[in-house]
CSV table of C-alpha atoms in Angstrom, one decimal:
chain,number,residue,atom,x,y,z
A,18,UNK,CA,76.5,78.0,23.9
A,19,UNK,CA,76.2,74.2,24.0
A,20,UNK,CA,74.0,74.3,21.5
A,21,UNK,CA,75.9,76.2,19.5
A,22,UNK,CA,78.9,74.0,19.7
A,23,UNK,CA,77.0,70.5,18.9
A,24,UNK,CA,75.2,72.0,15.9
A,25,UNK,CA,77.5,74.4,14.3
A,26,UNK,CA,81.1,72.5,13.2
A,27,UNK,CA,82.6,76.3,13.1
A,28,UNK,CA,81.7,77.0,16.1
A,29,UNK,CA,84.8,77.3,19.1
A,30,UNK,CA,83.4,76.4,22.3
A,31,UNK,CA,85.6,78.9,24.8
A,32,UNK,CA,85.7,76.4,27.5
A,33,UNK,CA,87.1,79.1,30.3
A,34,UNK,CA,83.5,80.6,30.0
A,35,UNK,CA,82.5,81.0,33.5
A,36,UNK,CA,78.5,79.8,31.7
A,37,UNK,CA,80.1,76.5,30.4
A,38,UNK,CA,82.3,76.0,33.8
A,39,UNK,CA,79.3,76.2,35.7
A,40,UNK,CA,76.9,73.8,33.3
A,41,UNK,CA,80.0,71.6,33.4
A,42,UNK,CA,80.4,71.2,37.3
A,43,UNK,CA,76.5,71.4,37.8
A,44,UNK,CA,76.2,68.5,35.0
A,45,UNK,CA,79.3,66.0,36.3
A,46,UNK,CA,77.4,66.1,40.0
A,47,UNK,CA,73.7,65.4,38.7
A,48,UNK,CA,75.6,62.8,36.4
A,49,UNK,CA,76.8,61.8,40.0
A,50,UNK,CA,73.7,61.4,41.3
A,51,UNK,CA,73.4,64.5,43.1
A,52,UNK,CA,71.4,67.6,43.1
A,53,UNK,CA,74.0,69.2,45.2
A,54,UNK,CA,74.6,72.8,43.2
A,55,UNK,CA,70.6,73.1,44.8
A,56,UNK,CA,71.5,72.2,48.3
A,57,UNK,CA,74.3,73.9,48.6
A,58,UNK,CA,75.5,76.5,46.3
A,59,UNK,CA,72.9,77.7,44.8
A,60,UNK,CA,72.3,81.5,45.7
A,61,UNK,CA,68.7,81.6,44.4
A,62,UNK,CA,68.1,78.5,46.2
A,63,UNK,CA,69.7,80.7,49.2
A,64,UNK,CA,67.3,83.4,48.4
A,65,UNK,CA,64.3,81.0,48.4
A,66,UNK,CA,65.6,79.8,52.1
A,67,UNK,CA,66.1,83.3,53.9
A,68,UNK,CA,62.5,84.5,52.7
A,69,UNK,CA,60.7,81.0,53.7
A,70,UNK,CA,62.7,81.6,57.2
A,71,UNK,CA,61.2,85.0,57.2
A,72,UNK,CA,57.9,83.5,56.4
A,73,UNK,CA,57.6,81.4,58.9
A,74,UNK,CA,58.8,83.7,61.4
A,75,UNK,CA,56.6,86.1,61.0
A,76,UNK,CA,53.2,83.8,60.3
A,77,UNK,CA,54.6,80.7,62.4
A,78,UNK,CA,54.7,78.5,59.9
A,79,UNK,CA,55.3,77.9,56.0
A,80,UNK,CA,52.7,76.6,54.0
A,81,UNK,CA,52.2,73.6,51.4
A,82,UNK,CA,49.3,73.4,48.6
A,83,UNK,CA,46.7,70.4,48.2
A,84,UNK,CA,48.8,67.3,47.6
A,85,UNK,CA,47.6,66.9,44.2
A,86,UNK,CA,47.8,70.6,43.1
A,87,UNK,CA,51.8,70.3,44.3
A,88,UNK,CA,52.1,67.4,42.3
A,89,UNK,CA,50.6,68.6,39.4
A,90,UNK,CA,52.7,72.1,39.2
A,91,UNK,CA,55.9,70.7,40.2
A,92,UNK,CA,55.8,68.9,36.3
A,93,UNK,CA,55.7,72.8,35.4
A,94,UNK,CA,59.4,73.6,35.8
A,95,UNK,CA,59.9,70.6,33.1
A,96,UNK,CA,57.7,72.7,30.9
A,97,UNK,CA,60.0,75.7,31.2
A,98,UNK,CA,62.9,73.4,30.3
A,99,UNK,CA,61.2,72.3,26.9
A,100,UNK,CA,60.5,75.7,26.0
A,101,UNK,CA,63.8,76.9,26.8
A,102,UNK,CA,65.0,74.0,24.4
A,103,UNK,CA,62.1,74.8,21.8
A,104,UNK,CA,62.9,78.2,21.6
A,105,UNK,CA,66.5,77.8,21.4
A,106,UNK,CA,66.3,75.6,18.8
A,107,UNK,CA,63.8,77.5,16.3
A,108,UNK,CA,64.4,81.0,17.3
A,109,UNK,CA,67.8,81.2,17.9
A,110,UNK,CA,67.4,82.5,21.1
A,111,UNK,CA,65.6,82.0,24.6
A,112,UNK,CA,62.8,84.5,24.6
A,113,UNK,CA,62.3,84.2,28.4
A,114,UNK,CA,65.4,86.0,28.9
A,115,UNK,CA,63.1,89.3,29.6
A,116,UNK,CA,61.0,87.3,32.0
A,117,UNK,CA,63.9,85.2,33.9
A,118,UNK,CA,64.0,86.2,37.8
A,119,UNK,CA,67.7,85.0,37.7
A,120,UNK,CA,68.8,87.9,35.6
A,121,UNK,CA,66.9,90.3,37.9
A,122,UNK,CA,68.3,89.2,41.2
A,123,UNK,CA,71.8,89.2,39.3
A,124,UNK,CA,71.0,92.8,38.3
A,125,UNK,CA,69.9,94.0,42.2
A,126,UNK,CA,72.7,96.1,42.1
A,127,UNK,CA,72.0,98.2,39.3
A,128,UNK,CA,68.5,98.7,40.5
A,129,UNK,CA,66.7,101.6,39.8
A,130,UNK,CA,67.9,101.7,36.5
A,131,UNK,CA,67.9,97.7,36.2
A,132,UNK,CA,64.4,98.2,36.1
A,133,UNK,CA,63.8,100.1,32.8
A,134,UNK,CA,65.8,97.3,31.3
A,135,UNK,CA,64.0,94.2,32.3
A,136,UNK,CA,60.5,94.9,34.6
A,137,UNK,CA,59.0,91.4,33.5
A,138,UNK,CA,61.9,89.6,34.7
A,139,UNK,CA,62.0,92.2,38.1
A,140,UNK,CA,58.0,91.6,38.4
A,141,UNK,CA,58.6,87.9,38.2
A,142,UNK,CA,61.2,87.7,41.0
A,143,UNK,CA,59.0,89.5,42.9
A,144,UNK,CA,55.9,86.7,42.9
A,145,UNK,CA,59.2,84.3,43.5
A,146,UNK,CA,59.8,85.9,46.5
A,147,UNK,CA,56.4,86.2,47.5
A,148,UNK,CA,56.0,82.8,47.1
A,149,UNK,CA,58.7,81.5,49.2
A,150,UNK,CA,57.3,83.6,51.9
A,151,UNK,CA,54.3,81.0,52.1
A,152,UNK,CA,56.3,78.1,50.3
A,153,UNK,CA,59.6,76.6,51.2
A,154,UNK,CA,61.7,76.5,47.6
A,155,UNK,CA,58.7,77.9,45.7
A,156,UNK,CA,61.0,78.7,43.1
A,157,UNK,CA,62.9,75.2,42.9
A,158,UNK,CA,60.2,73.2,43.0
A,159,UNK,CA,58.0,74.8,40.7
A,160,UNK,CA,59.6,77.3,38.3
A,161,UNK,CA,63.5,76.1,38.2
A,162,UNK,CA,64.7,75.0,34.5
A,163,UNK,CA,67.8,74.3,36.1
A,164,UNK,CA,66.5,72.0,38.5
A,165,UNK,CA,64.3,69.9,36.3
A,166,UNK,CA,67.6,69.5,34.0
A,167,UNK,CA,69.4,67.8,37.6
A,168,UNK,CA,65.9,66.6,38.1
A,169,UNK,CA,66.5,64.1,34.6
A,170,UNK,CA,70.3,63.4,35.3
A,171,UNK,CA,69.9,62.4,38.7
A,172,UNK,CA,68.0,59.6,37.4
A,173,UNK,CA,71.3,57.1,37.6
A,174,UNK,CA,70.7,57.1,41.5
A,175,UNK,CA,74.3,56.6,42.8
A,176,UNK,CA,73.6,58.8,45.4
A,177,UNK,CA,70.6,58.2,47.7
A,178,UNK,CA,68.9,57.9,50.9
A,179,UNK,CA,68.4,55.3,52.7
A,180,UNK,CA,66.9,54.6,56.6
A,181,UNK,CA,69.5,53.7,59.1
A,182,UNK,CA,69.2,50.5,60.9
A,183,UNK,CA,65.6,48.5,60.9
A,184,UNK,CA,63.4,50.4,62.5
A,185,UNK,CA,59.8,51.4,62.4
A,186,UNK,CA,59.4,54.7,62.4
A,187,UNK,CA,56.9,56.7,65.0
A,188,UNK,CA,55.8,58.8,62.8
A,189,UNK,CA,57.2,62.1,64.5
A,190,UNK,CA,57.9,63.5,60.9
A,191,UNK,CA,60.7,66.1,61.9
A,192,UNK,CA,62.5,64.5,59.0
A,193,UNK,CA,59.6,65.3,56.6
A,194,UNK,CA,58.6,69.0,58.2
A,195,UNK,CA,62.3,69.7,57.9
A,196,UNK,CA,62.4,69.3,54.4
A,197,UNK,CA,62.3,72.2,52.0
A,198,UNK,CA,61.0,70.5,49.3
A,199,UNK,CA,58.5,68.8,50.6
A,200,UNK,CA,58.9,65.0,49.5
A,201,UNK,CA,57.8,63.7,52.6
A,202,UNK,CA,61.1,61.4,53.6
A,203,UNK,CA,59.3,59.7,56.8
A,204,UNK,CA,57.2,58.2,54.5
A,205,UNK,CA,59.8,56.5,52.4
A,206,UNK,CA,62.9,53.7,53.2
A,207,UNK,CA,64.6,54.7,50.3
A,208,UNK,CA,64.7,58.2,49.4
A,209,UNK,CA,65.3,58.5,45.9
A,210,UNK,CA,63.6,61.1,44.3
A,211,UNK,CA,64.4,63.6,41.6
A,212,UNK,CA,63.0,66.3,43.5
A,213,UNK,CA,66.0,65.6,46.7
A,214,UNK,CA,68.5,68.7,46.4
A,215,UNK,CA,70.5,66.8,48.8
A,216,UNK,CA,70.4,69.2,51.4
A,217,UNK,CA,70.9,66.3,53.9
A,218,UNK,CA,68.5,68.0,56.4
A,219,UNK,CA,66.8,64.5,57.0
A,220,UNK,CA,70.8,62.9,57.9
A,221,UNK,CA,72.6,62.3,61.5
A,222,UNK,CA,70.2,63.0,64.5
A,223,UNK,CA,66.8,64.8,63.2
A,224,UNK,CA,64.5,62.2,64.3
A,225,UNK,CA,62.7,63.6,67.8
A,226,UNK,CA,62.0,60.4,69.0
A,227,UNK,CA,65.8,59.5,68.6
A,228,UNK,CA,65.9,57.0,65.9
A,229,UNK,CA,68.1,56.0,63.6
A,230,UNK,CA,67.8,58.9,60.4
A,231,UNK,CA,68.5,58.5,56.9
A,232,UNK,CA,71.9,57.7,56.0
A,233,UNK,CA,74.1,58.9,52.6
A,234,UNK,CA,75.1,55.4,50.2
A,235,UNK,CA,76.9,56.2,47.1
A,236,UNK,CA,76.5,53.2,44.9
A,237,UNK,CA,74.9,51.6,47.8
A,238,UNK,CA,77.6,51.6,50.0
A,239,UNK,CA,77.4,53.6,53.0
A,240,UNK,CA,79.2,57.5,52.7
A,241,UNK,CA,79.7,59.9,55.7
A,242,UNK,CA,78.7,63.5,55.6
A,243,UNK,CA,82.0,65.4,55.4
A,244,UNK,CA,83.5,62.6,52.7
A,245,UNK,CA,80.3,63.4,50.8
A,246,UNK,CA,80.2,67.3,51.3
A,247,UNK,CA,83.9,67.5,50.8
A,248,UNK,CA,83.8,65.6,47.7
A,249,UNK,CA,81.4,67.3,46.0
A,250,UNK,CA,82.9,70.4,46.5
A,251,UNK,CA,86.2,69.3,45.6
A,252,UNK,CA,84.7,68.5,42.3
A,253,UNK,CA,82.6,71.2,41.4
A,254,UNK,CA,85.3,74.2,42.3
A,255,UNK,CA,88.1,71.8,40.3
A,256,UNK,CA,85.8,72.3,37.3
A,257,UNK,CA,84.8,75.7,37.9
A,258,UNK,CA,87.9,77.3,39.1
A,259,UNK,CA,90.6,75.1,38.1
A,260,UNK,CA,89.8,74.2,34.9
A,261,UNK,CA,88.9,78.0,34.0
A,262,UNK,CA,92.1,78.6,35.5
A,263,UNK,CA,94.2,76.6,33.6
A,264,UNK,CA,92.3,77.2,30.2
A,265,UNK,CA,92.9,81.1,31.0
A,266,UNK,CA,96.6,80.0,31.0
A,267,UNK,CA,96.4,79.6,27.3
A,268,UNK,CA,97.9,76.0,25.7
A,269,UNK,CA,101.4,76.5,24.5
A,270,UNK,CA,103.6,74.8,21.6
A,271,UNK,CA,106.9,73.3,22.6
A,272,UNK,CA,108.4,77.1,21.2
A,273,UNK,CA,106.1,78.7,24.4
A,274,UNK,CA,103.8,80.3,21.9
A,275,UNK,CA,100.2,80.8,22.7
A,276,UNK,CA,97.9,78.3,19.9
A,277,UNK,CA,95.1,80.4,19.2
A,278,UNK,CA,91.9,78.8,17.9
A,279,UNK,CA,91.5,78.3,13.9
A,280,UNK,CA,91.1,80.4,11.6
A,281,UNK,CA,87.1,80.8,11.0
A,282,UNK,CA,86.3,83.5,9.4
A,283,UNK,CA,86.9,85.0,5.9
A,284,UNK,CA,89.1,87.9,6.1
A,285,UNK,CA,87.0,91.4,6.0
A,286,UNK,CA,84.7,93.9,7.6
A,287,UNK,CA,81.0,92.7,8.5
A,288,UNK,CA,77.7,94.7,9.7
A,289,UNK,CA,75.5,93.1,11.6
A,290,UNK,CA,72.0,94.1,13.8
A,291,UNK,CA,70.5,93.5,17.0
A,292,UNK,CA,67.8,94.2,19.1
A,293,UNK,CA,69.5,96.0,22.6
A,294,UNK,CA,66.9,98.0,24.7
A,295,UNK,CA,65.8,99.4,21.5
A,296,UNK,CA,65.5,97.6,18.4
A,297,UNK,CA,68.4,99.6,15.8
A,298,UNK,CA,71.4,98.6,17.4
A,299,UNK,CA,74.1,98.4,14.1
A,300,UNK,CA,77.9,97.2,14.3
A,301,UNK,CA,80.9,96.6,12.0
A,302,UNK,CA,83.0,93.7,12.4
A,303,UNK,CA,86.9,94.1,11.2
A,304,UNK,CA,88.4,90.4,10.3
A,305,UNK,CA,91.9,90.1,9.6
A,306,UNK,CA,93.9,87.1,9.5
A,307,UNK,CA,90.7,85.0,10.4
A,308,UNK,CA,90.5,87.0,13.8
A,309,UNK,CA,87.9,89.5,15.1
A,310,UNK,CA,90.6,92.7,15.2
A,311,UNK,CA,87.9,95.5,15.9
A,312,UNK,CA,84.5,96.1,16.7
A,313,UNK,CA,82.6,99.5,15.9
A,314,UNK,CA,79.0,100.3,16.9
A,315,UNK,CA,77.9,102.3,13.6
A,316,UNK,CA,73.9,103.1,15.0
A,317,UNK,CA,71.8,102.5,17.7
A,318,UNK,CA,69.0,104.1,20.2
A,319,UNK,CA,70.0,102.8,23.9
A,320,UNK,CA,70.0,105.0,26.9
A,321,UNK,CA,72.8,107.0,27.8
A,322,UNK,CA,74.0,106.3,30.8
A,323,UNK,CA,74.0,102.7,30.5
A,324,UNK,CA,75.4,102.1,27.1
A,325,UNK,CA,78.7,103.4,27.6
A,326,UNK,CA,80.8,100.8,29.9
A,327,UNK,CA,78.7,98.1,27.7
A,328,UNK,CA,79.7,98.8,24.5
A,329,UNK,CA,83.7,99.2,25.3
A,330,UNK,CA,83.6,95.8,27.5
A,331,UNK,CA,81.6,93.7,26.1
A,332,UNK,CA,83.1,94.6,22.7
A,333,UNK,CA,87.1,93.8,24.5
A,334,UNK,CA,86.0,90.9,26.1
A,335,UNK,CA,84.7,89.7,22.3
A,336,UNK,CA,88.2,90.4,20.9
A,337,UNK,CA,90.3,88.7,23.5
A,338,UNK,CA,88.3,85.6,23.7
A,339,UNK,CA,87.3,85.3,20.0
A,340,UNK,CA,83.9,84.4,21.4
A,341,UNK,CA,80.7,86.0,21.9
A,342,UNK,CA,80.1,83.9,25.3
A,343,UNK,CA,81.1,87.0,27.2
A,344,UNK,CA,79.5,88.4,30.4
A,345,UNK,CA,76.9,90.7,30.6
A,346,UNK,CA,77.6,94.5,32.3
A,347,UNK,CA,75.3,94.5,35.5
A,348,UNK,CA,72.9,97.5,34.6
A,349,UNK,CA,72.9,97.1,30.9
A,350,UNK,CA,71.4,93.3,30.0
A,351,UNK,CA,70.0,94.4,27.1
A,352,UNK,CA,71.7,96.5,25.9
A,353,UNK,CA,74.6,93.1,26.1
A,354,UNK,CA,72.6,90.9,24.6
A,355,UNK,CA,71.7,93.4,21.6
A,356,UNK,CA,75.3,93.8,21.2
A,357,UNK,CA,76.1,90.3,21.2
A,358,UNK,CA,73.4,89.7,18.9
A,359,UNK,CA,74.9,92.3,16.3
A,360,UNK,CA,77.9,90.7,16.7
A,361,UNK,CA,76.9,87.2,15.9
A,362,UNK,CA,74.9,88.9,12.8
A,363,UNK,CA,78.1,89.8,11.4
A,364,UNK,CA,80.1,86.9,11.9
A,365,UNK,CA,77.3,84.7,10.4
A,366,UNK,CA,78.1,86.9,6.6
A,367,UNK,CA,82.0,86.1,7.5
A,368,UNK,CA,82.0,82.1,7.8
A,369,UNK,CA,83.4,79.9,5.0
C-alpha cells in the first residue's frame, strides 16, 4: 500500500485502512525512538512470551545460542525485510505471504480449513513456536521484518536507557537474565540498542543486590514509567483509532456533502485475473462516473465452502472504500488475495 501510493500518482491512499493506521502508529513511535508496539502491544510478541514462559516452566529454564551464532542470525530478520522490499518492488507482490506465520496465527480461528489455504505459513508458525519454547522472542529477534524496520528507525535514540546513579554494578545480572531479548543490559551504562523493545523489564527495582536500575531519558532528560507508558499509548491508539475514526467520518464541503476521492478511472467494464487458491480466478469490473459501481466474479476454481462470504465482502468493502486495501475474510486468505488481485488487474486496463 505505501508503495503503491509513493510510486503510482493515481493511486488514492485510503488512510482509514486499519494496515496504514497501524504502519502509521508503529512508524511515529520507532521515529520516537521507541520499539514500543514490540514491548507492548504486539500479540505475536505476546505469543512468543507465553510459550518461552511455558518453556521455562516445564525445562527450568530458556535457553540462548553460542554468542556469535546469536549475533550472526539476528542480521537475518534484516534479510527478510530486503526481500520483502525486493519482491515488492519487481514482482508486484510479497511472495512470502504463503510462508508468513502472522497470517497463520491470524487465521487460528478458521483452522482446520485454514490449513488447506496456507500449510507453509501454518508449518512455519509452528517452528516459531517451537522455538520460543527454548528461546525467549525467537521470533523477534530473528525472523521479525517488522522489527528490523523499528530496528532502523530507532536509530535517532531519543529514548534510551541509562544506569541510575553512579554505581558499580555486582554483577548479579537479574537485569540481563530478565531480558527477553537477550542484549545483556548489566553489561552496558547506556542501553541503546536497536534490538531494546522497550519492555522496561530492566527499570525500577530488578537489581537483587538492590542497586540503583536503569532509568527511561527521553532526549536525555530523565522520564518516569507511567508518563512514558501513558504516552506512548496515547499516541499510538490516537493514530490508530482516532484518526481511522475521524477519516471514517468522511470530509464534508461547507453544503455537508460527502468529497469523494477523484475521478481515476475511465468510465467502463474491465476483466481482470488472479491467482486465489487456484490459479483461474476471472472478474468484471463496472466503472461509471470514474467509480468502481460493481464487481462480478465471471470464473474461478476455489473451494466451496470458503469462497462464498469472500467473494460478497471483499467485493462490498472494494466498492465503499474505492480501494483494494480491504481486509482479508479469516478462513479464505487466498482466496482474498486472488480476488484482490483480479481486481487490481482490471483497474490497471481502466486508468488514464
Amino acid at each position: 500500500m505505501m508503495y503503491d501510493w509513493v510510486t503510482d500518482k493515481s493511486y488514492v491512499l485510503n488512510y482509514t485502512a486499519p494496515a496504514f493506521l497501524l504502519a502509521a502508529a508503529i512508524i511515529v513511535l520507532a521515529l520516537l525512538g521507541t520499539r514500543f508496539f514490540c514491548g507492548w502491544l504486539c500479540p505475536f510478541g505476546a505469543l512468543n512470551d507465553y510459550t518461552s514462559q511455558a518453556g521455562h516452566k516445564i525445562l527450568g529454564k530458556n535457553y540462548e545460542l553460542p554468542p556469535g551464532i546469536d549475533a550472526r542470525l539476528r542480521y537475518f530478520k534484516y534479510f527478510v525485510l530486503f526481500f520483502i522490499l525486493v519482491s515488492k518492488i519487481l514482482l508486484e507482490s510479497c511472495i512470502l505471504t504463503g510462508f508468513d506465520p502472522w497470517v497463520a496465527f491470524a487465521n487460528l480461528p478458521g483452522l482446520p480449513g485454514t490449513y488447506k489455504e496456507i500449510p507453509f505459513a501454518f508449518l512455519v508458525l509452528l517452528l516459531v513456536i517451537i522455538g520460543a519454547f527454548f528461546i525467549m522472542r525467537f521470533f523477534c529477534r530473528y525472523l521479525c521484518p517488522l522489527g528490523a524496520l523499528q530496528g532502523i528507525l530507532v536509530g535517532t535514540g531519543l529514548v534510551q536507557l541509562k544506569r541510575s546513579g553512579t554505581i558499580t554494578c555486582h554483577n548479579c545480572r537479574s537485569c540481563s537474565l530478565n531480558c527477553p531479548v537477550n542484549i545483556k543490559p548489566s553489561d552496558r551504562e547506556v542501553v541503546d540498542s536497536a534490538e531494546c523493545i522497550h519492555c522496561l523489564r530492566c527499570v525500577g527495582g530488578s537489581c537483587s543486590m538492590g542497586l540503583p536500575s536503569y532509568e527511561l531519558t527521553f532526549v536525555k532528560k530523565p522520564l518516569k514509567t507511567y508518563p512514558y507508558v501513558l504516552g506512548a499509548f496515547t499516541i499510538f491508539w490516537s493514530i490508530f483509532v482516532g484518526i481511522g475514526f475521524i477519516g471514517a467520518l468522511g470530509v464534508t464541503d461547507s453544503a455537508g456533502a460527502v468529497i469523494m476521492p477523484r475521478n481515476i478511472y475511465h468510465d467502463g467494464t474491465y476483466y481482470g485475473t488472479g491467482v486465489g487458491f487456484a490459479p483461474g480466478l476471472k472478474v468484471q469490473v463496472e466503472v461509471a462516473d470514474g467509480r468502481i459501481k460493481k464487481i462480478d466474479v465471471v470464473e474461478h476454481y476455489e473451494t466451496s465452502g470458503y469462497y462464498e462470504e469472500a467473494f460478497i465482502k471483499i467485493s462490498d468493502g472494494i466498492i465503499k472504500s474505492q480501494s483494494t486495501e480491504v481486509d482479508a475474510i479469516s478462513g479464505a486468505t487466498y482466496t482474498c488475495i486472488g480476488l484482490v488481485e483480479a481486481v487490481d488487474n482490471a483497474l490497471e486496463k481502466a486508468k488514464p
